[in-house]
Amino acid sequence: LKVSYAPYANENGEKSGIVFVLQDITDQERLEKMRREFVANVSHELKTPLTSIKSYTETILDGYVDDEDTKIEFLKVVNNEADRMNRLVRDLLQLSSFDNENIKLEKEYHDYVNMVKYSIKKVEVTAKNKNQTINLVTDLDNLVGYFDYDRIEQVALNILSNAIKYSPNGSIINTFLTKIDENVSMTIQDNGFGIPEKDINRIFERFYRVDKARSRELGGTGLGLSIAKEIVEAHLGKIKITSKLEKGTTVNLLLPLDLEEY
Ligand code: ADP
């Protein structure tokens, strides 16, 4: 609580009292703390790949690596780390554009069934590499909604990629698509590592990860779900995660079809 005060003067300019202002600064302080943590996180996330790039290039430049194969190995690490920085900067730019101008949606009429089928196709190669199967379970032939295709596809791809990343080889991922009242409900369910109960409420925070090392190793930036949430909420939809450790995770999206003028 911040207290400030000033003398109060009447119409004749005579001091006749004191005005006290009691200001609740807890909200302000919380925001400031979040901002500081965010900057610290960004710096750390950028510094980690940079340190790695520096040390590998210096080792090569100092002439410590004679053999060609090792040199190629080192350059691959450098390349991977540069890719990671690229992903991070791309995600950060997207979040900052959301922060600054709210989200500008380019809504059109599209078929959700098609969108989900294509999204599954796009991640199928990655799933096959882990011997995983992705099923689509739906009672619909098509379901038209009014939405920003690229953005919602980005959300679907992020959730599907997480299901692949955080599940063991050979597991099955189920995608359910159905219509509930005037909404589309999309559920992606995996039988993977799950999320501990204590972490589940924080999973949408920027940079929050259950296991930083594992997420990094798998190429994650820790920003995917916070971006997904912003996109879904800009569509006036809801995103919900339930999970059981070592059993699996279920992510549900509920998006209004938004068809008034259709
Ligand atoms: P990341 O880039 O780290 O994957 P996300 O924002 O997409 O970032 O997810 C945040 C964290 O939530 C992940 O690091 C992971 O710990 C957890 N998570 C997300 N999806 C799943 C899932 N399907 N199964 C288990 N953990 C998950």
mmCIF file of C-alpha atoms and ligand atoms in Angstrom:
data_model
loop_
_atom_site.group_PDB
_atom_site.id
_atom_site.type_symbol
_atom_site.label_atom_id
_atom_site.label_comp_id
_atom_site.label_asym_id
_atom_site.label_seq_id
_atom_site.Cartn_x
_atom_site.Cartn_y
_atom_site.Cartn_z
ATOM 1 C CA LEU A 1 0.000 0.000 0.000
ATOM 2 C CA LYS A 2 1.403 3.374 -1.024
ATOM 3 C CA VAL A 3 0.339 6.443 0.972
ATOM 4 C CA SER A 4 0.777 9.959 -0.374
ATOM 5 C CA TYR A 5 -0.711 13.204 0.899
ATOM 6 C CA ALA A 6 -0.934 16.876 0.034
ATOM 7 C CA PRO A 7 -2.380 19.957 1.731
ATOM 8 C CA TYR A 8 -5.835 20.929 0.533
ATOM 9 C CA ALA A 9 -6.691 24.593 -0.079
ATOM 10 C CA ASN A 10 -10.173 26.157 -0.216
ATOM 11 C CA GLU A 11 -11.335 28.766 -2.840
ATOM 12 C CA ASN A 12 -9.543 31.548 -0.948
ATOM 13 C CA GLY A 13 -6.272 29.687 -1.117
ATOM 14 C CA GLU A 14 -6.247 28.949 2.600
ATOM 15 C CA LYS A 15 -4.966 25.586 3.607
ATOM 16 C CA SER A 16 -7.908 23.846 5.166
ATOM 17 C CA GLY A 17 -7.027 20.202 5.255
ATOM 18 C CA ILE A 18 -4.934 17.328 3.970
ATOM 19 C CA VAL A 19 -5.783 14.950 1.155
ATOM 20 C CA PHE A 20 -4.570 11.388 1.656
ATOM 21 C CA VAL A 21 -4.227 9.004 -1.276
ATOM 22 C CA LEU A 22 -4.040 5.323 -0.466
ATOM 23 C CA GLN A 23 -2.936 3.376 -3.512
ATOM 24 C CA ASP A 24 -2.937 -0.379 -3.839
ATOM 25 C CA ILE A 25 0.315 -1.122 -5.630
ATOM 26 C CA THR A 26 0.261 -4.885 -5.323
ATOM 27 C CA ASP A 27 -1.090 -5.224 -8.871
ATOM 28 C CA GLN A 28 1.471 -2.799 -10.184
ATOM 29 C CA GLU A 29 4.247 -4.624 -8.371
ATOM 30 C CA ARG A 30 3.061 -7.977 -9.629
ATOM 31 C CA LEU A 31 3.136 -6.698 -13.212
ATOM 32 C CA GLU A 32 6.575 -5.238 -12.719
ATOM 33 C CA LYS A 33 7.807 -8.537 -11.273
ATOM 34 C CA MET A 34 6.346 -10.434 -14.242
ATOM 35 C CA ARG A 35 8.034 -8.030 -16.645
ATOM 36 C CA ARG A 36 11.393 -8.487 -14.919
ATOM 37 C CA GLU A 37 11.039 -12.259 -14.966
ATOM 38 C CA PHE A 38 10.122 -12.176 -18.646
ATOM 39 C CA VAL A 39 13.203 -10.150 -19.574
ATOM 40 C CA ALA A 40 15.391 -12.460 -17.475
ATOM 41 C CA ASN A 41 13.853 -15.494 -19.196
ATOM 42 C CA VAL A 42 14.331 -14.089 -22.696
ATOM 43 C CA SER A 43 17.949 -13.208 -21.937
ATOM 44 C CA HIS A 44 18.627 -16.645 -20.554
ATOM 45 C CA GLU A 45 16.924 -18.424 -23.447
ATOM 46 C CA LEU A 46 18.993 -16.444 -25.954
ATOM 47 C CA LYS A 47 22.218 -16.747 -24.005
ATOM 48 C CA THR A 48 22.136 -20.545 -23.814
ATOM 49 C CA PRO A 49 22.322 -21.210 -27.573
ATOM 50 C CA LEU A 50 24.753 -18.317 -28.051
ATOM 51 C CA THR A 51 27.184 -19.759 -25.511
ATOM 52 C CA SER A 52 27.033 -23.061 -27.304
ATOM 53 C CA ILE A 53 27.537 -21.472 -30.754
ATOM 54 C CA LYS A 54 30.516 -19.473 -29.451
ATOM 55 C CA SER A 55 32.270 -22.425 -27.900
ATOM 56 C CA TYR A 56 31.879 -24.697 -30.936
ATOM 57 C CA THR A 57 32.983 -22.070 -33.463
ATOM 58 C CA GLU A 58 35.947 -21.058 -31.292
ATOM 59 C CA THR A 59 37.095 -24.651 -30.971
ATOM 60 C CA ILE A 60 37.083 -24.996 -34.753
ATOM 61 C CA LEU A 61 38.696 -21.582 -35.355
ATOM 62 C CA ASP A 62 41.464 -22.300 -32.826
ATOM 63 C CA GLY A 63 42.424 -25.283 -34.952
ATOM 64 C CA TYR A 64 41.669 -27.943 -32.331
ATOM 65 C CA VAL A 65 39.572 -30.039 -34.686
ATOM 66 C CA ASP A 66 41.499 -31.783 -37.435
ATOM 67 C CA ASP A 67 39.103 -34.368 -38.573
ATOM 68 C CA GLU A 68 36.428 -33.405 -41.089
ATOM 69 C CA ASP A 69 33.631 -35.516 -39.545
ATOM 70 C CA THR A 70 33.978 -33.854 -36.153
ATOM 71 C CA LYS A 71 33.950 -30.455 -37.817
ATOM 72 C CA ILE A 72 30.662 -31.350 -39.519
ATOM 73 C CA GLU A 73 29.267 -32.571 -36.180
ATOM 74 C CA PHE A 74 30.182 -29.250 -34.579
ATOM 75 C CA LEU A 75 28.659 -27.256 -37.421
ATOM 76 C CA LYS A 76 25.439 -29.238 -37.070
ATOM 77 C CA VAL A 77 25.251 -28.221 -33.417
ATOM 78 C CA VAL A 78 25.830 -24.595 -34.385
ATOM 79 C CA ASN A 79 23.118 -24.881 -37.028
ATOM 80 C CA ASN A 80 20.647 -26.407 -34.552
ATOM 81 C CA GLU A 81 21.300 -23.716 -31.995
ATOM 82 C CA ALA A 82 20.771 -21.017 -34.637
ATOM 83 C CA ASP A 83 17.448 -22.688 -35.526
ATOM 84 C CA ARG A 84 16.465 -22.611 -31.869
ATOM 85 C CA MET A 85 17.205 -18.881 -31.652
ATOM 86 C CA ASN A 86 15.158 -18.363 -34.786
ATOM 87 C CA ARG A 87 12.160 -20.159 -33.296
ATOM 88 C CA LEU A 88 12.455 -18.217 -30.101
ATOM 89 C CA VAL A 89 12.653 -14.845 -31.829
ATOM 90 C CA ARG A 90 9.721 -15.795 -34.098
ATOM 91 C CA ASP A 91 7.575 -16.703 -31.056
ATOM 92 C CA LEU A 92 8.632 -13.587 -29.163
ATOM 93 C CA LEU A 93 7.783 -11.342 -32.106
ATOM 94 C CA GLN A 94 4.379 -12.964 -32.355
ATOM 95 C CA LEU A 95 3.677 -12.470 -28.642
ATOM 96 C CA SER A 96 4.833 -8.874 -28.790
ATOM 97 C CA SER A 97 2.582 -8.152 -31.764
ATOM 98 C CA PHE A 98 -0.332 -9.592 -29.747
ATOM 99 C CA ASP A 99 0.600 -7.387 -26.788
ATOM 100 C CA ASN A 100 0.838 -4.235 -28.839
ATOM 101 C CA GLU A 101 -2.126 -4.291 -31.162
ATOM 102 C CA ASN A 102 -4.327 -7.037 -29.806
ATOM 103 C CA ILE A 103 -4.642 -9.818 -32.314
ATOM 104 C CA LYS A 104 -5.797 -8.957 -35.798
ATOM 105 C CA LEU A 105 -7.709 -11.967 -37.010
ATOM 106 C CA GLU A 106 -8.222 -12.728 -40.665
ATOM 107 C CA LYS A 107 -11.408 -14.691 -40.395
ATOM 108 C CA GLU A 108 -12.937 -16.595 -43.315
ATOM 109 C CA TYR A 109 -15.294 -19.547 -43.645
ATOM 110 C CA HIS A 110 -13.359 -22.818 -43.464
ATOM 111 C CA ASP A 111 -14.049 -26.447 -42.770
ATOM 112 C CA TYR A 112 -12.735 -27.582 -39.380
ATOM 113 C CA VAL A 113 -12.662 -31.247 -40.426
ATOM 114 C CA ASN A 114 -10.329 -30.418 -43.301
ATOM 115 C CA MET A 115 -8.180 -28.181 -41.151
ATOM 116 C CA VAL A 116 -7.677 -30.929 -38.577
ATOM 117 C CA LYS A 117 -6.984 -33.556 -41.260
ATOM 118 C CA TYR A 118 -4.312 -31.324 -42.811
ATOM 119 C CA SER A 119 -2.776 -30.518 -39.438
ATOM 120 C CA ILE A 120 -2.479 -34.222 -38.667
ATOM 121 C CA LYS A 121 -0.887 -34.760 -42.072
ATOM 122 C CA LYS A 122 1.653 -32.037 -41.377
ATOM 123 C CA VAL A 123 2.880 -33.633 -38.137
ATOM 124 C CA GLU A 124 2.543 -37.229 -39.290
ATOM 125 C CA VAL A 125 6.170 -37.492 -40.443
ATOM 126 C CA THR A 126 7.387 -36.525 -36.967
ATOM 127 C CA ALA A 127 4.981 -38.997 -35.378
ATOM 128 C CA LYS A 128 6.095 -41.795 -37.730
ATOM 129 C CA ASN A 129 9.702 -41.185 -36.684
ATOM 130 C CA LYS A 130 8.593 -42.108 -33.173
ATOM 131 C CA ASN A 131 6.405 -44.929 -34.417
ATOM 132 C CA GLN A 132 3.350 -43.102 -33.136
ATOM 133 C CA THR A 133 -0.134 -43.216 -34.611
ATOM 134 C CA ILE A 134 -2.470 -40.229 -34.749
ATOM 135 C CA ASN A 135 -6.178 -41.077 -35.098
ATOM 136 C CA LEU A 136 -8.992 -38.766 -36.009
ATOM 137 C CA VAL A 137 -12.301 -39.678 -34.417
ATOM 138 C CA THR A 138 -15.264 -37.668 -35.640
ATOM 139 C CA ASP A 139 -18.957 -37.964 -36.397
ATOM 140 C CA LEU A 140 -18.727 -35.128 -38.908
ATOM 141 C CA ASP A 141 -18.117 -35.018 -42.649
ATOM 142 C CA ASN A 142 -17.517 -31.316 -42.478
ATOM 143 C CA LEU A 143 -18.068 -28.440 -40.094
ATOM 144 C CA VAL A 144 -17.877 -24.892 -41.340
ATOM 145 C CA GLY A 145 -16.743 -22.173 -38.969
ATOM 146 C CA TYR A 146 -15.628 -18.564 -39.285
ATOM 147 C CA PHE A 147 -12.025 -18.369 -38.086
ATOM 148 C CA ASP A 148 -8.452 -17.347 -38.859
ATOM 149 C CA TYR A 149 -7.221 -20.495 -40.562
ATOM 150 C CA ASP A 150 -3.477 -19.943 -40.145
ATOM 151 C CA ARG A 151 -3.795 -19.047 -36.479
ATOM 152 C CA ILE A 152 -6.077 -21.931 -35.521
ATOM 153 C CA GLU A 153 -3.939 -24.305 -37.527
ATOM 154 C CA GLN A 154 -0.940 -23.015 -35.577
ATOM 155 C CA VAL A 155 -2.769 -23.878 -32.335
ATOM 156 C CA ALA A 156 -3.681 -27.364 -33.576
ATOM 157 C CA LEU A 157 -0.112 -27.982 -34.761
ATOM 158 C CA ASN A 158 1.310 -26.841 -31.445
ATOM 159 C CA ILE A 159 -0.934 -29.143 -29.417
ATOM 160 C CA LEU A 160 -0.336 -32.082 -31.747
ATOM 161 C CA SER A 161 3.437 -31.493 -31.653
ATOM 162 C CA ASN A 162 3.357 -31.401 -27.865
ATOM 163 C CA ALA A 163 1.428 -34.683 -27.800
ATOM 164 C CA ILE A 164 4.116 -36.211 -30.022
ATOM 165 C CA LYS A 165 7.045 -34.689 -28.115
ATOM 166 C CA TYR A 166 5.835 -35.579 -24.644
ATOM 167 C CA SER A 167 4.788 -39.172 -25.390
ATOM 168 C CA PRO A 168 6.948 -42.267 -25.717
ATOM 169 C CA ASN A 169 7.734 -44.103 -28.934
ATOM 170 C CA GLY A 170 4.954 -46.279 -30.267
ATOM 171 C CA SER A 171 2.138 -44.500 -28.418
ATOM 172 C CA ILE A 172 -1.231 -43.513 -29.822
ATOM 173 C CA ILE A 173 -2.615 -39.993 -30.057
ATOM 174 C CA ASN A 174 -6.355 -39.509 -30.501
ATOM 175 C CA THR A 175 -7.961 -36.422 -31.951
ATOM 176 C CA PHE A 176 -11.692 -36.004 -31.392
ATOM 177 C CA LEU A 177 -13.717 -33.502 -33.339
ATOM 178 C CA THR A 178 -17.360 -32.799 -32.735
ATOM 179 C CA LYS A 179 -19.991 -30.073 -32.663
ATOM 180 C CA ILE A 180 -21.349 -28.938 -29.305
ATOM 181 C CA ASP A 181 -24.182 -26.414 -29.623
ATOM 182 C CA GLU A 182 -22.763 -23.676 -31.848
ATOM 183 C CA ASN A 183 -19.153 -24.590 -31.100
ATOM 184 C CA VAL A 184 -16.531 -26.896 -32.469
ATOM 185 C CA SER A 185 -14.898 -29.055 -29.840
ATOM 186 C CA MET A 186 -11.455 -30.402 -30.620
ATOM 187 C CA THR A 187 -9.760 -32.738 -28.179
ATOM 188 C CA ILE A 188 -6.243 -34.067 -28.488
ATOM 189 C CA GLN A 189 -5.446 -36.880 -26.132
ATOM 190 C CA ASP A 190 -2.090 -38.550 -25.606
ATOM 191 C CA ASN A 191 -0.875 -41.375 -23.400
ATOM 192 C CA GLY A 192 2.395 -39.677 -22.634
ATOM 193 C CA PHE A 193 4.418 -38.410 -19.710
ATOM 194 C CA GLY A 194 1.660 -36.202 -18.331
ATOM 195 C CA ILE A 195 1.955 -33.021 -16.298
ATOM 196 C CA PRO A 196 2.256 -32.977 -12.476
ATOM 197 C CA GLU A 197 -0.755 -31.468 -10.737
ATOM 198 C CA LYS A 198 1.279 -28.648 -9.205
ATOM 199 C CA ASP A 199 2.333 -27.425 -12.658
ATOM 200 C CA ILE A 200 -0.945 -27.638 -14.514
ATOM 201 C CA ASN A 201 -2.192 -24.161 -13.558
ATOM 202 C CA ARG A 202 1.003 -22.529 -14.753
ATOM 203 C CA ILE A 203 1.355 -24.336 -18.058
ATOM 204 C CA PHE A 204 0.010 -21.377 -20.089
ATOM 205 C CA GLU A 205 2.525 -18.928 -18.623
ATOM 206 C CA ARG A 206 5.244 -17.699 -20.918
ATOM 207 C CA PHE A 207 8.359 -19.871 -20.633
ATOM 208 C CA TYR A 208 6.783 -22.198 -18.088
ATOM 209 C CA ARG A 209 7.873 -25.781 -18.667
ATOM 210 C CA VAL A 210 7.616 -28.814 -16.451
ATOM 211 C CA ASP A 211 11.070 -29.996 -17.396
ATOM 212 C CA LYS A 212 13.213 -27.275 -18.950
ATOM 213 C CA ALA A 213 15.964 -29.606 -20.076
ATOM 214 C CA ARG A 214 13.580 -32.034 -21.739
ATOM 215 C CA SER A 215 11.628 -29.268 -23.487
ATOM 216 C CA ARG A 216 14.845 -27.666 -24.784
ATOM 217 C CA GLU A 217 16.204 -30.967 -25.946
ATOM 218 C CA LEU A 218 12.990 -31.491 -27.896
ATOM 219 C CA GLY A 219 13.290 -28.066 -29.487
ATOM 220 C CA GLY A 220 10.607 -26.271 -27.448
ATOM 221 C CA THR A 221 10.617 -22.566 -26.662
ATOM 222 C CA GLY A 222 8.165 -22.727 -23.754
ATOM 223 C CA LEU A 223 5.966 -20.182 -25.521
ATOM 224 C CA GLY A 224 3.722 -22.442 -27.627
ATOM 225 C CA LEU A 225 0.864 -22.835 -25.182
ATOM 226 C CA SER A 226 0.794 -19.173 -24.161
ATOM 227 C CA ILE A 227 0.536 -18.230 -27.845
ATOM 228 C CA ALA A 228 -2.165 -20.886 -28.335
ATOM 229 C CA LYS A 229 -4.186 -19.467 -25.442
ATOM 230 C CA GLU A 230 -4.033 -15.919 -26.814
ATOM 231 C CA ILE A 231 -5.181 -17.086 -30.251
ATOM 232 C CA VAL A 232 -8.043 -19.171 -28.853
ATOM 233 C CA GLU A 233 -9.227 -16.364 -26.577
ATOM 234 C CA ALA A 234 -9.073 -13.864 -29.450
ATOM 235 C CA HIS A 235 -11.597 -16.197 -31.136
ATOM 236 C CA LEU A 236 -13.650 -16.073 -27.903
ATOM 237 C CA GLY A 237 -12.914 -19.752 -27.381
ATOM 238 C CA LYS A 238 -11.573 -21.759 -24.463
ATOM 239 C CA ILE A 239 -8.561 -24.019 -24.078
ATOM 240 C CA LYS A 240 -8.402 -26.498 -21.236
ATOM 241 C CA ILE A 241 -5.771 -29.045 -20.207
ATOM 242 C CA THR A 242 -6.227 -32.027 -17.961
ATOM 243 C CA SER A 243 -3.415 -34.419 -17.255
ATOM 244 C CA LYS A 244 -2.295 -37.303 -15.127
ATOM 245 C CA LEU A 245 1.364 -37.921 -14.498
ATOM 246 C CA GLU A 246 2.661 -40.942 -16.448
ATOM 247 C CA LYS A 247 -0.814 -41.509 -17.861
ATOM 248 C CA GLY A 248 -1.264 -38.747 -20.384
ATOM 249 C CA THR A 249 -2.612 -35.365 -21.262
ATOM 250 C CA THR A 250 -5.842 -34.142 -22.825
ATOM 251 C CA VAL A 251 -6.175 -30.729 -24.389
ATOM 252 C CA ASN A 252 -9.617 -29.467 -25.291
ATOM 253 C CA LEU A 253 -10.406 -26.523 -27.532
ATOM 254 C CA LEU A 254 -13.880 -25.097 -27.683
ATOM 255 C CA LEU A 255 -14.362 -22.499 -30.399
ATOM 256 C CA PRO A 256 -17.580 -20.740 -31.350
ATOM 257 C CA LEU A 257 -18.472 -21.465 -34.984
ATOM 258 C CA ASP A 258 -19.314 -17.769 -35.270
ATOM 259 C CA LEU A 259 -21.832 -18.266 -38.072
ATOM 260 C CA GLU A 260 -24.371 -15.485 -37.455
ATOM 261 C CA GLU A 261 -24.061 -14.059 -40.934
ATOM 262 C CA TYR A 262 -23.611 -17.366 -42.668
HETATM 263 P P1 ADP B 1 7.365 -26.162 -25.191
HETATM 264 O O1 ADP B 1 7.944 -25.367 -26.300
HETATM 265 O O2 ADP B 1 8.288 -26.300 -24.017
HETATM 266 O O3 ADP B 1 6.747 -27.441 -25.632
HETATM 267 P P2 ADP B 1 4.647 -25.210 -24.622
HETATM 268 O O4 ADP B 1 4.214 -23.838 -24.215
HETATM 269 O O5 ADP B 1 4.072 -25.769 -25.873
HETATM 270 O O6 ADP B 1 6.222 -25.157 -24.642
HETATM 271 O O7 ADP B 1 4.328 -26.192 -23.410
HETATM 272 C C1 ADP B 1 4.739 -25.829 -22.106
HETATM 273 C C2 ADP B 1 5.079 -27.047 -21.278
HETATM 274 O O8 ADP B 1 3.906 -27.813 -21.031
HETATM 275 C C3 ADP B 1 6.043 -28.025 -21.938
HETATM 276 O O9 ADP B 1 7.371 -27.666 -21.729
HETATM 277 C C4 ADP B 1 5.695 -29.325 -21.225
HETATM 278 O O10 ADP B 1 6.354 -29.378 -19.989
HETATM 279 C C5 ADP B 1 4.210 -29.187 -20.942
HETATM 280 N N1 ADP B 1 3.363 -29.898 -21.925
HETATM 281 C C6 ADP B 1 2.686 -29.358 -22.965
HETATM 282 N N2 ADP B 1 1.986 -30.292 -23.627
HETATM 283 C C7 ADP B 1 2.216 -31.477 -22.997
HETATM 284 C C8 ADP B 1 1.780 -32.826 -23.204
HETATM 285 N N3 ADP B 1 0.954 -33.161 -24.209
HETATM 286 N N4 ADP B 1 2.226 -33.768 -22.343
HETATM 287 C C9 ADP B 1 3.060 -33.432 -21.320
HETATM 288 N N5 ADP B 1 3.503 -32.190 -21.083
HETATM 289 C C10 ADP B 1 3.097 -31.218 -21.896
#
